[in-house]
Amino acid sequence: MRTAQRPTLEAVAARAGVSRATVSRVVNGSTTVAEPIREAVTRAVAELGYVPNLAARSLVTQRTDSIALVMPEAATRVFSDDQVFPGIIRGVSQELEAADKQLVLMLAGSPAGHHRVERYTTGRHVDGVLFASLHGADPLPGTLARLGIPVVVSGRPLGDAPVPYVDVDHVGGVTAAVRHMIDSGRRRIATIAGPQDMVAGIERLRGYRATVADAGLPELIAVGDFTRESGSAAMRRLLIEHPELDGVFAASDLMAHAALRTLREAGRRVPEDVAVVGFDDIETAAYTEPPLTTVRQPIVELGRRMTRQLLRLAAGETIEQAVMLPTELIRRASA
Amino acid sequence: MRTAQRPTLEAVAARAGVSRATVSRVVNGSTTVAEPIREAVTRAVAELGYVPNLAARSLVTQRTDSIALVMPEAATRVFSDDQVFPGIIRGVSQELEAADKQLVLMLAGSPAGHHRVERYTTGRHVDGVLFASLHGADPLPGTLARLGIPVVVSGRPLGDAPVPYVDVDHVGGVTAAVRHMIDSGRRRIATIAGPQDMVAGIERLRGYRATVADAGLPELIAVGDFTRESGSAAMRRLLIEHPELDGVFAASDLMAHAALRTLREAGRRVPEDVAVVGFDDIETAAYTEPPLTTVRQPIVELGRRMTRQLLRLAAGETIEQAVMLPTELIRRASA
DNA sequence: CAGGCGTTAGAGAGCGCTCTCTTGACACAA
DNA sequence: TTGTGTCAAGAGAGCGCTCTCTAACGCCTG
């Protein structure tokens, strides 16, 4: 069974009574083939159930028609409860489907895993590489770019390598969130920040600081890592250090969700005593108690845009170094 | 840049002063190479930064060292809020990493997408195919199996093709859940069932019916599709049709979550008036109000086992037609 | 010391495809 | 009729690798 011979170009050519080259032309859509011959070839392809051997094609064209999407394995854990991880994949997948290219997904967990990613991508086994949710200043994207391998990352890269990226407007979203609380009379607005080795964490904290500073309000900061657990811990710390707080901006919905519960356990009412705003607009946000006001980011679109940029790059076009996607404040009951 | 010549076997051979065949032996770990020569080759490989061209290798070995994971695109939407989708990917990824194989992810949304999957997988561009979360009786797994292409699916396939599968013990989990409610005195236990074109939906309903029948209790059934929206609607219907109910088993945590809210809105207290049990044990389950009692399924392990089975199959071993993974009742406050 | 054997390295074919170059056919002008 | 130009189709090289077959070499045996 395993040796079931698949028909080759040769076989199709023989059946259609033409040369290999002509079959290749038809299969690849060349225009310089007379109609009757094209038809004969098409028929032969159908009759034989011919499918081109991609390995053979890649060998000569130097293209693989596949691109890699690299994510830290932690992303599947940290984000396991929201749609960031599946959302990006969905967006990438949609665009690649349209371009008839394959998606090779690489979750880099261990250092060994990272090395494997490096070997694979630098080995030019893919036509381009997408990086999502980078932690810290990974040198790999820069290395690939220098090798001339098309790369696009999500979020402004922390290193100094000039790698093209697509990001959402963190600062704009956070500003809208914090202003919303200020406008409704809050004056002691704290933040539960995200991890400071990720752009999303850094930018969202930056937005918070700028906005409260602008309004002449104090900075009340506790740092989490985007997870619910860290959100509970941070909220508890904030309540101890700043019991007077009347608003909380959490850098992720997961942390906001945990904060909601912690506040309730501490006897604070939301939104009467404390307003809470999150970031992400995960599906759960509409089902928390009370429903969470939050900043929506276009996550599927992020995946799509990254992919489109990468494909353009791979096609030899020059692309914008940075693309920024808008965020939007979704008002529910928590603030 | 794009034409930057990568070193070939030939180049390594020249540098090491040996033949191509010998370099190939060293690279592929053959034992029949004398130590000094092996060392010389290894050094040449390092110096030149040689990376084998996978396309060329595939062309002759007829292997691709990559496997496809096929999911309906809906899976990323329906499950966007729980860990099924990322969990399976993580499990698959872990095992493939250990085996040094690549993961090609295919989300089949449209009929065109499904056709693309069919073309790609039947074209033997991968060494094996994993199917997750099948809807209905997709003929593709059976077709591939008949072509001699290694296939493993998640969940007992609904068609009659004898395709090897890995599944969790739905019935066992549901039985434990419903018995738990019976044991605590509930006598009017309803279910919010999952979609009846998916094994998970069918099996969980089967488990419910068997257990209530066994206890001489009535069947109170409303069907949803695993999403929160459908869960709310189903819960409302149940309250109208069976206002006397004192327990609800929801076939997914998402539906259970929505039921919790709907019950509260209807003035029913959980668990005092109505006990609620879900299925999946998503992370949110621990954060609902009240925290949700639910059935945990080992989702990462599911991905891992599927992959291990597939790799064994691809290696020519014969494998069990069915593998069943245990489920476990997690008791929290809702029942 | 011839003959046989086991072991290691090289030679060379060929995997299935694309793409350049060449040939062939035909139309039209001189 | 011959020459020129245009366009479609074929011939053939070669992409980088693996793997079989063969050659070379050293060692043991009779």
XYZ file of C-alpha atoms (C1' of nucleotides) in Angstrom:
730
model
C 0.000 0.000 0.000
C 2.696 2.391 0.950
C 4.319 1.881 -2.417
C 1.149 2.633 -4.367
C 2.703 4.449 -7.291
C 1.384 7.918 -7.744
C 1.269 9.086 -11.332
C 4.094 11.416 -12.337
C 4.277 14.156 -14.912
C 5.804 11.595 -17.201
C 2.752 9.365 -16.965
C 0.383 12.215 -17.660
C 2.510 13.260 -20.634
C 2.455 9.770 -22.068
C -1.289 9.500 -21.667
C -1.943 12.874 -23.270
C 0.594 12.214 -26.001
C 2.659 15.285 -25.244
C 5.944 16.076 -23.545
C 6.590 16.530 -19.843
C 7.257 20.196 -20.395
C 3.836 20.753 -21.877
C 2.096 19.060 -18.991
C 4.098 21.235 -16.635
C 2.938 24.286 -18.552
C -0.683 23.291 -18.265
C -0.421 22.384 -14.602
C 1.208 25.709 -13.817
C -1.201 27.693 -15.934
C 1.071 28.895 -18.704
C -0.763 30.624 -21.533
C 1.340 29.368 -24.363
C -0.514 26.122 -24.831
C -3.018 25.515 -27.619
C -6.543 24.843 -26.436
C -6.964 21.248 -27.712
C -3.685 20.208 -26.151
C -4.521 21.884 -22.894
C -7.770 19.985 -22.834
C -6.120 16.658 -23.532
C -3.669 17.250 -20.714
C -6.371 18.333 -18.307
C -8.281 15.178 -19.089
C -5.228 13.003 -18.547
C -4.559 14.698 -15.222
C -8.100 14.024 -14.094
C -8.131 10.426 -15.305
C -4.889 9.591 -13.593
C -5.632 11.626 -10.491
C -2.331 13.360 -10.862
C -1.099 15.503 -7.961
C 2.236 17.296 -8.338
C 5.029 16.208 -6.043
C 5.778 19.277 -3.980
C 9.222 18.121 -2.926
C 10.335 17.817 -6.514
C 8.892 21.184 -7.333
C 10.547 22.841 -4.350
C 13.851 21.328 -5.309
C 13.925 23.254 -8.535
C 11.933 26.369 -7.736
C 13.627 26.996 -4.377
C 10.213 27.796 -2.956
C 8.331 25.691 -0.451
C 4.932 27.395 -0.543
C 4.726 27.152 3.197
C 5.338 29.638 5.958
C 6.080 29.099 9.624
C 4.186 30.609 12.531
C 6.325 30.595 15.652
C 4.785 31.036 19.089
C 6.272 30.553 22.517
C 4.628 27.445 23.912
C 3.669 29.445 26.969
C 1.251 31.331 24.743
C -0.983 28.302 24.620
C -1.028 28.214 28.384
C -1.186 31.853 29.359
C -3.710 32.588 26.674
C -5.402 29.239 26.927
C -8.564 30.894 28.108
C -8.895 33.683 25.655
C -8.923 33.973 21.945
C -5.507 35.413 21.284
C -3.866 32.164 20.393
C -6.659 30.679 18.283
C -7.480 34.108 16.870
C -4.046 34.699 15.447
C -3.938 31.225 14.005
C -7.302 31.731 12.420
C -6.289 34.988 10.810
C -3.045 33.555 9.516
C -4.785 30.485 8.255
C -7.402 32.458 6.364
C -4.869 34.488 4.451
C -2.672 31.509 3.704
C -5.613 29.554 2.437
C -6.380 32.351 0.026
C -2.771 32.283 -1.145
C -2.743 28.470 -1.305
C 0.189 28.147 1.041
C 0.694 25.862 4.010
C 1.006 26.794 7.655
C 3.757 25.160 9.667
C 3.103 25.805 13.323
C 6.034 25.765 15.701
C 5.563 26.095 19.443
C 8.891 26.892 20.957
C 8.925 25.879 24.577
C 12.266 24.656 25.787
C 15.638 26.076 24.726
C 15.938 22.907 22.652
C 12.687 23.836 20.986
C 13.976 27.286 20.242
C 17.078 25.816 18.712
C 14.935 23.584 16.566
C 12.980 26.582 15.339
C 16.200 28.345 14.527
C 17.576 25.423 12.601
C 14.380 24.939 10.686
C 13.755 28.538 9.739
C 17.327 29.460 8.897
C 17.518 26.282 6.833
C 15.088 27.913 4.406
C 12.557 25.156 4.713
C 9.831 27.803 4.614
C 9.296 30.897 2.471
C 8.817 33.161 5.455
C 8.389 33.274 9.205
C 5.776 34.871 11.438
C 6.486 35.432 15.126
C 3.678 35.916 17.614
C 3.756 36.972 21.243
C 7.475 37.283 21.609
C 8.942 37.388 25.068
C 11.919 39.620 25.713
C 14.321 40.497 22.952
C 14.580 37.337 20.893
C 17.441 37.738 18.408
C 16.021 35.187 15.963
C 13.738 37.497 13.948
C 16.626 39.864 13.375
C 18.896 37.030 12.378
C 16.414 35.765 9.837
C 15.852 39.227 8.420
C 19.584 39.611 7.970
C 19.708 36.287 6.134
C 17.158 37.689 3.725
C 14.383 35.437 4.950
C 11.025 37.259 5.068
C 9.934 37.889 8.667
C 7.054 39.710 10.304
C 6.467 39.848 14.041
C 3.427 40.748 16.108
C 4.111 43.673 18.378
C 6.973 46.096 18.146
C 10.129 44.002 18.607
C 12.047 44.742 21.795
C 15.476 44.222 20.282
C 17.010 46.848 18.040
C 16.793 44.824 14.862
C 14.617 46.591 12.274
C 12.067 43.823 11.771
C 8.712 44.708 10.224
C 5.804 44.305 12.612
C 2.070 44.613 13.071
C 0.660 45.699 16.380
C -2.536 46.964 17.942
C -2.859 50.424 19.401
C -2.279 49.516 23.047
C -1.730 53.059 24.212
C -4.840 54.376 22.474
C -6.974 51.630 23.981
C -5.618 52.085 27.477
C -6.021 55.836 27.249
C -9.670 55.450 26.321
C -10.151 53.009 29.197
C -8.544 55.178 31.856
C -10.140 58.381 30.567
C -13.504 56.657 30.720
C -12.992 56.042 34.425
C -11.722 59.566 35.008
C -14.726 60.995 33.183
C -17.041 59.076 35.481
C -15.400 60.663 38.484
C -12.754 58.147 39.576
C -9.667 59.712 41.094
C -7.707 56.790 42.531
C -7.207 54.558 39.510
C -4.817 51.645 39.887
C -3.463 49.313 37.227
C -2.656 45.644 37.203
C 0.111 45.657 34.632
C 1.209 42.816 32.365
C 4.665 41.233 32.247
C 7.308 43.825 31.514
C 9.250 41.616 29.119
C 6.418 41.646 26.588
C 5.498 44.605 24.416
C 1.843 44.286 25.286
C 2.684 44.530 28.971
C 5.047 47.444 28.514
C 2.823 49.474 26.204
C -0.296 49.064 28.278
C 1.525 50.244 31.379
C 2.930 53.165 29.432
C -0.557 54.166 28.330
C -1.814 54.015 31.892
C 1.012 56.126 33.302
C 0.700 58.789 30.624
C -3.039 59.083 31.115
C -3.100 59.333 34.894
C -0.117 61.709 34.831
C -1.976 63.844 32.319
C -4.915 64.099 34.682
C -2.722 64.835 37.662
C -3.684 61.564 39.338
C -1.351 59.244 41.279
C 0.148 56.054 39.849
C -0.966 52.915 41.678
C 0.758 49.945 40.094
C 0.932 46.190 40.655
C 2.467 43.886 38.081
C 0.989 40.573 36.981
C 1.665 38.219 34.079
C -1.710 38.286 32.295
C -3.030 35.196 34.124
C -5.940 35.059 36.535
C -3.747 33.875 39.381
C -1.429 36.805 39.051
C -4.442 39.085 38.768
C -5.826 37.953 42.110
C -2.489 38.421 43.800
C -1.993 41.864 42.298
C -5.488 42.976 43.260
C -4.922 41.877 46.836
C -1.679 43.813 46.964
C -3.348 46.918 45.593
C -6.116 46.725 48.177
C -3.596 46.558 50.970
C -1.331 49.292 49.667
C -4.043 51.592 48.335
C -7.312 50.797 50.095
C -8.693 54.088 48.838
C -8.644 53.069 45.171
C -11.854 53.582 43.193
C -10.845 52.268 39.774
C -8.699 49.470 38.298
C -7.387 49.048 34.810
C -6.186 45.460 34.279
C -3.913 44.818 31.308
C -5.755 41.602 30.432
C -9.333 40.391 30.807
C -8.100 37.350 32.653
C -6.552 39.541 35.323
C -9.617 41.781 35.329
C -11.809 38.742 35.852
C -9.770 37.675 38.842
C -9.780 41.242 40.173
C -13.576 41.257 40.011
C -13.729 38.257 42.261
C -11.057 39.520 44.626
C -12.880 42.836 44.985
C -16.127 41.040 45.741
C -14.408 38.903 48.357
C -13.035 42.098 49.889
C -16.521 43.492 50.129
C -16.145 46.107 47.422
C -18.997 46.543 44.980
C -18.291 46.857 41.247
C -18.873 49.393 39.778
C -20.322 51.329 42.725
C -17.170 51.305 44.888
C -14.579 50.385 42.309
C -14.716 50.582 38.520
C -12.911 47.825 36.612
C -11.776 47.831 32.991
C -9.939 45.013 31.247
C -8.134 44.565 27.957
C -8.692 41.976 25.158
C -12.473 41.553 25.107
C -12.390 37.796 25.411
C -15.733 36.065 25.159
C -15.876 35.507 28.898
C -15.808 39.268 29.439
C -19.483 39.531 28.551
C -20.302 36.835 31.111
C -18.446 38.013 34.180
C -20.274 39.356 37.205
C -20.814 42.213 36.436
C -20.086 42.103 32.685
C -16.675 43.575 32.020
C -15.962 46.883 30.357
C -12.863 46.276 28.284
C -10.694 47.245 25.341
C -11.255 45.170 22.239
C -8.332 44.357 19.982
C -8.823 42.966 16.466
C -6.919 39.766 16.990
C -7.968 37.826 13.902
C -7.211 40.878 11.814
C -3.786 41.002 13.446
C -3.078 37.505 12.153
C -4.362 38.400 8.723
C -2.349 41.576 8.418
C 0.855 39.903 9.552
C 0.354 37.271 6.921
C -0.443 39.708 4.163
C 2.657 41.698 4.989
C 4.759 38.564 4.971
C 3.425 37.405 1.639
C 4.121 40.773 0.101
C 7.625 40.674 1.485
C 8.140 37.188 0.110
C 6.893 38.403 -3.262
C 9.680 40.949 -3.275
C 7.588 44.008 -2.520
C 8.758 46.540 0.023
C 6.421 46.955 2.967
C 5.795 49.371 5.808
C 8.038 48.763 8.764
C 5.104 49.176 11.148
C 1.360 48.631 10.888
C -0.931 49.714 13.711
C -4.418 48.278 14.213
C -7.080 50.226 16.142
C -8.518 49.206 19.500
C -11.955 50.035 20.847
C -13.452 50.527 24.295
C -16.399 48.191 24.874
C -18.640 49.542 27.635
C -20.399 47.067 29.841
C -21.393 47.231 33.479
C -18.098 47.095 35.359
C -17.125 50.706 34.666
C 20.090 38.043 -0.978
C 17.495 35.524 -1.987
C 20.096 33.720 -4.021
C 22.568 33.404 -1.163
C 23.958 29.984 -1.963
C 23.518 27.507 0.816
C 26.234 24.881 1.028
C 25.308 21.505 -0.388
C 26.433 18.004 0.462
C 28.869 18.329 -2.398
C 30.520 21.356 -0.811
C 30.844 19.636 2.543
C 32.297 16.572 0.846
C 34.878 18.660 -0.986
C 35.887 20.446 2.162
C 36.219 17.251 4.164
C 37.977 15.503 1.304
C 35.465 12.660 1.105
C 32.602 11.642 -1.140
C 29.028 12.851 -1.003
C 27.905 9.443 0.126
C 30.115 9.558 3.176
C 28.847 12.952 4.214
C 25.332 11.647 3.832
C 26.222 8.742 6.080
C 27.557 11.002 8.777
C 24.658 13.412 8.573
C 22.192 10.581 8.870
C 24.064 8.879 11.660
C 25.227 5.734 9.950
C 27.602 3.662 12.062
C 29.802 2.465 9.257
C 32.060 5.493 9.212
C 35.535 5.523 10.745
C 35.973 7.958 13.600
C 38.581 10.295 12.050
C 36.511 10.687 8.894
C 33.345 11.283 10.847
C 35.125 14.012 12.741
C 36.435 15.676 9.605
C 32.944 15.668 8.124
C 31.377 17.006 11.289
C 33.867 19.827 11.303
C 33.210 20.672 7.663
C 29.463 20.719 8.341
C 29.933 23.135 11.220
C 32.345 25.366 9.345
C 30.086 25.677 6.333
C 26.875 25.888 8.359
C 25.437 23.079 6.289
C 21.737 22.330 6.636
C 20.259 19.498 4.576
C 17.757 20.448 1.906
C 14.584 18.743 3.016
C 12.956 18.887 -0.397
C 15.801 16.957 -1.952
C 15.726 14.422 0.835
C 11.976 13.980 0.576
C 12.259 13.466 -3.128
C 14.302 10.345 -2.668
C 13.121 9.006 0.682
C 9.424 9.510 -0.071
C 9.027 10.852 3.445
C 8.284 14.434 4.345
C 8.843 14.323 8.103
C 5.767 16.404 8.622
C 2.235 15.541 9.622
C -0.988 17.447 9.178
C -3.446 18.356 11.901
C -6.856 19.073 10.417
C -9.505 20.960 12.380
C -12.781 22.443 11.279
C -12.296 26.181 11.386
C -15.382 26.427 13.544
C -13.359 24.760 16.274
C -11.391 27.944 16.750
C -14.609 29.820 17.211
C -16.770 27.472 19.193
C -13.894 26.524 21.420
C -12.297 29.921 21.313
C -12.913 30.364 24.980
C -11.727 27.082 26.333
C -8.604 25.086 26.050
C -9.650 22.363 23.666
C -8.197 23.912 20.563
C -4.899 25.122 22.029
C -4.690 22.041 24.223
C -4.797 19.596 21.364
C -2.283 21.610 19.412
C -0.003 21.706 22.386
C -0.154 17.965 22.895
C 0.441 17.267 19.228
C 3.261 19.745 19.110
C 5.030 18.239 22.098
C 5.092 14.773 20.637
C 6.129 15.957 17.202
C 8.929 17.985 18.656
C 10.222 14.887 20.385
C 10.074 13.033 17.075
C 11.624 15.961 15.197
C 8.750 16.269 12.784
C 6.874 19.312 11.596
C 3.256 20.210 12.230
C 1.213 21.448 9.291
C -1.997 22.948 10.622
C -5.007 23.021 8.348
C -8.212 24.754 9.369
C -10.936 23.615 7.054
C -13.697 26.163 6.974
C -15.402 26.445 3.634
C -16.108 23.546 1.265
C -13.220 24.958 -0.772
C -11.044 24.640 2.295
C -12.111 21.064 2.769
C -11.266 20.319 -0.832
C -7.866 21.873 -0.319
C -7.273 19.619 2.687
C -8.307 16.629 0.635
C -5.999 17.509 -2.212
C -3.096 18.175 0.098
C -3.421 15.092 2.262
C -4.207 12.632 -0.497
C -1.291 14.081 -2.425
C 0.994 12.520 0.176
C 2.601 15.780 1.081
C 2.611 14.651 4.697
C 3.485 11.375 6.389
C 0.203 11.194 8.239
C -2.945 13.075 9.135
C -4.616 13.858 12.443
C -8.261 14.927 12.545
C -9.685 16.791 15.517
C -13.260 17.664 16.400
C -14.912 16.181 13.366
C -18.422 17.224 12.537
C -20.788 14.683 11.101
C -19.530 11.739 9.101
C -16.646 13.172 7.112
C -15.547 10.587 4.536
C -12.019 11.975 4.238
C -10.384 10.023 7.091
C -11.727 6.783 5.654
C -10.530 7.717 2.187
C -7.041 8.419 3.435
C -6.933 5.203 5.420
C -7.903 3.287 2.304
C -5.117 4.997 0.377
C -2.730 3.671 2.974
C -2.033 7.076 4.462
C -1.706 6.942 8.260
C -4.700 8.580 9.945
C -5.851 9.001 13.523
C -8.963 10.901 14.551
C -10.092 12.328 17.856
C -13.372 10.835 18.930
C -15.016 7.726 17.576
C -15.669 8.446 13.894
C -19.336 8.649 12.974
C -18.937 7.069 9.556
C -18.480 3.315 9.234
C -14.894 3.473 8.069
C -12.602 1.645 10.493
C -10.296 4.552 11.318
C -8.180 4.379 14.470
C -9.160 6.921 17.088
C -8.438 8.296 20.518
C -11.271 9.542 22.671
C -12.072 10.487 26.230
C -14.519 8.545 28.340
C -17.530 10.797 27.827
C -20.037 8.329 29.194
C -17.991 7.618 32.304
C -17.617 11.302 33.034
C -21.256 12.107 32.481
C -22.321 9.171 34.603
C -20.186 10.401 37.482
C -21.634 13.893 37.064
C -25.271 12.833 37.027
C -24.819 10.261 39.804
C -23.244 12.968 41.930
C -26.412 15.036 41.610
C -28.638 12.041 42.281
C -26.597 11.163 45.349
C -27.129 14.645 46.714
C -30.872 14.224 46.427
C -31.755 15.731 43.051
C -34.647 14.075 41.292
C -35.436 16.361 38.333
C -32.152 16.495 36.482
C -32.177 18.108 33.062
C -29.428 18.194 30.442
C -28.299 20.803 27.986
C -26.963 18.515 25.292
C -24.294 19.270 22.708
C -24.720 19.192 18.922
C -25.902 15.795 17.769
C -23.624 15.707 14.742
C -20.522 15.495 16.939
C -19.439 12.455 18.883
C -18.884 14.487 22.018
C -22.461 15.745 21.826
C -23.909 12.333 21.129
C -21.934 10.437 23.745
C -22.583 12.905 26.524
C -26.288 12.781 25.872
C -26.139 8.999 25.793
C -24.417 8.976 29.180
C -27.064 11.252 30.638
C -29.969 9.211 29.352
C -28.542 5.947 30.568
C -27.871 7.312 34.028
C -31.240 8.936 34.662
C -33.021 5.917 33.188
C -31.033 3.714 35.520
C -32.226 5.741 38.486
C -35.804 5.757 37.289
C -35.750 9.506 36.745
C -37.315 11.429 33.841
C -35.385 12.723 30.841
C -35.449 16.501 30.521
C -33.527 17.480 27.409
C -32.687 20.670 25.537
C -30.081 20.700 22.795
C -27.398 23.359 22.349
C -24.247 23.581 20.296
C -21.606 23.931 23.051
C -21.626 27.763 22.931
C -22.736 30.105 25.693
C -25.493 31.597 23.560
C -27.044 28.237 22.911
C -26.652 27.411 26.588
C -28.704 30.425 27.654
C -31.437 29.641 25.175
C -31.570 25.986 26.200
C -31.690 26.864 29.895
C -34.575 29.212 29.301
C -36.459 26.551 27.416
C -35.875 24.036 30.193
C -37.151 26.462 32.829
C -40.338 26.985 30.863
C -40.953 23.348 30.042
C -39.774 21.895 33.350
C -39.940 24.588 36.032
C -39.628 21.888 38.678
C -36.057 20.932 37.701
C -33.484 20.775 40.494
C -30.347 19.821 38.585
C -28.729 20.526 35.209
C -25.944 18.704 33.442
C -24.550 20.854 30.631
C -22.453 19.096 27.980
C -19.913 21.920 27.946
C -18.625 24.392 30.520
C -19.502 27.251 28.213
C -23.143 26.184 28.237
C -22.979 25.564 31.975
C -21.604 29.045 32.483
C -24.477 30.567 30.547
C -26.954 28.374 32.429
C -25.589 29.703 35.719
C -26.375 33.229 34.688
C -29.768 32.360 33.250
C -30.721 30.563 36.451
C -29.675 33.552 38.521
C -31.709 35.861 36.308
C -34.682 33.538 36.820
C -34.286 33.837 40.551
C -32.991 30.315 41.136
C -30.129 29.875 43.552
C -27.219 27.592 42.652
C -26.701 25.104 44.176
C -29.507 25.505 46.729
C -32.405 25.377 44.236
C -30.636 23.917 41.221
C -27.377 22.003 40.995
C -25.271 22.592 37.878
C -22.480 20.440 36.459
C -20.512 21.164 33.293
C -18.055 19.280 31.116
C -14.502 20.176 30.024
C -13.069 21.899 33.104
C -11.959 25.005 31.269
C -10.016 27.499 33.326
C -13.010 29.795 33.615
C -14.902 27.042 35.428
C -13.032 27.802 38.641
C -14.000 31.456 38.358
C -17.718 31.295 37.696
C -20.272 32.344 40.296
C -20.477 29.919 42.030
C -17.412 27.948 40.890
C -18.485 25.183 38.565
C -18.493 21.481 39.336
C -17.460 19.829 36.088
C -15.963 16.838 34.324
C -12.305 17.211 33.454
C -10.976 15.699 30.252
C -7.233 15.292 29.602
C -7.103 17.378 26.477
C -3.345 17.827 26.075
C -2.928 14.116 26.649
C -5.504 13.529 23.912
C -3.306 15.413 21.463
C -0.243 13.547 22.608
C -1.827 10.133 22.340
C -3.230 10.805 18.901
C 0.197 11.815 17.743
C 1.938 8.838 19.280
C -0.543 6.515 17.643
C -0.042 8.196 14.309
C 3.723 8.016 14.501
C 3.553 4.332 15.349
C 1.246 3.775 12.416
C 3.575 5.688 10.125
C 6.447 3.574 11.386
C 4.618 0.504 10.177
C 3.499 -0.794 13.565
C -0.035 -2.000 14.077
C -1.972 -0.052 16.656
C -5.130 -0.359 18.700
C -8.212 0.709 16.823
C -9.464 2.630 19.856
C -7.815 4.324 22.810
C -9.909 5.670 25.663
C -8.692 8.338 28.057
C -10.227 8.715 31.533
C -12.316 11.663 32.688
C -12.690 12.927 36.225
C -15.377 14.764 38.177
C -14.069 17.993 39.690
C -16.260 19.058 42.602
C -16.689 22.749 43.208
C -19.581 24.735 44.580
C -22.231 24.521 41.884
C -23.303 20.931 42.673
C 51.153 -17.243 0.473
C 46.697 -17.721 -2.035
C 41.938 -17.386 -1.182
C 38.014 -15.805 1.241
C 35.607 -12.700 4.180
C 34.169 -8.493 6.481
C 34.342 -3.754 6.604
C 34.556 0.961 4.905
C 34.410 4.473 1.249
C 33.368 5.944 -3.515
C 30.715 5.943 -7.993
C 26.662 6.779 -10.069
C 21.890 6.369 -10.883
C 17.761 8.511 -10.253
C 13.749 10.648 -7.248
C 9.867 14.267 -10.095
C 9.884 18.447 -11.400
C 10.948 23.267 -13.901
C 12.990 25.996 -17.220
C 16.157 27.308 -20.848
C 17.236 26.396 -25.265
C 16.202 24.490 -29.606
C 13.408 22.772 -33.131
C 9.484 22.707 -36.060
C 5.599 24.641 -38.294
C 3.437 28.151 -40.445
C 2.373 32.923 -42.318
C 3.805 36.434 -44.953
C 6.917 39.513 -47.617
C 10.352 39.877 -51.135
C 10.639 29.988 -54.462
C 13.293 31.546 -50.625
C 14.036 34.106 -46.465
C 12.399 36.053 -42.157
C 9.730 36.292 -38.066
C 6.516 34.374 -34.660
C 4.781 31.139 -31.777
C 3.971 26.465 -29.766
C 5.988 22.211 -28.225
C 9.949 19.112 -27.242
C 14.684 17.893 -25.514
C 17.525 17.768 -21.875
C 19.971 19.488 -18.046
C 20.016 19.708 -13.357
C 17.950 21.006 -8.484
C 20.368 18.203 -3.721
C 19.931 14.243 -1.843
C 19.912 8.827 -0.728
C 21.081 4.297 -1.584
C 22.641 0.338 -4.119
C 26.393 -1.520 -6.037
C 31.211 -1.963 -6.459
C 36.079 -1.344 -5.246
C 39.672 -1.342 -2.046
C 41.804 -2.857 1.894
C 43.179 -5.450 5.837
C 42.892 -9.716 8.259
C 42.256 -14.527 9.121
C 42.484 -19.258 7.572
C 44.223 -23.414 5.366
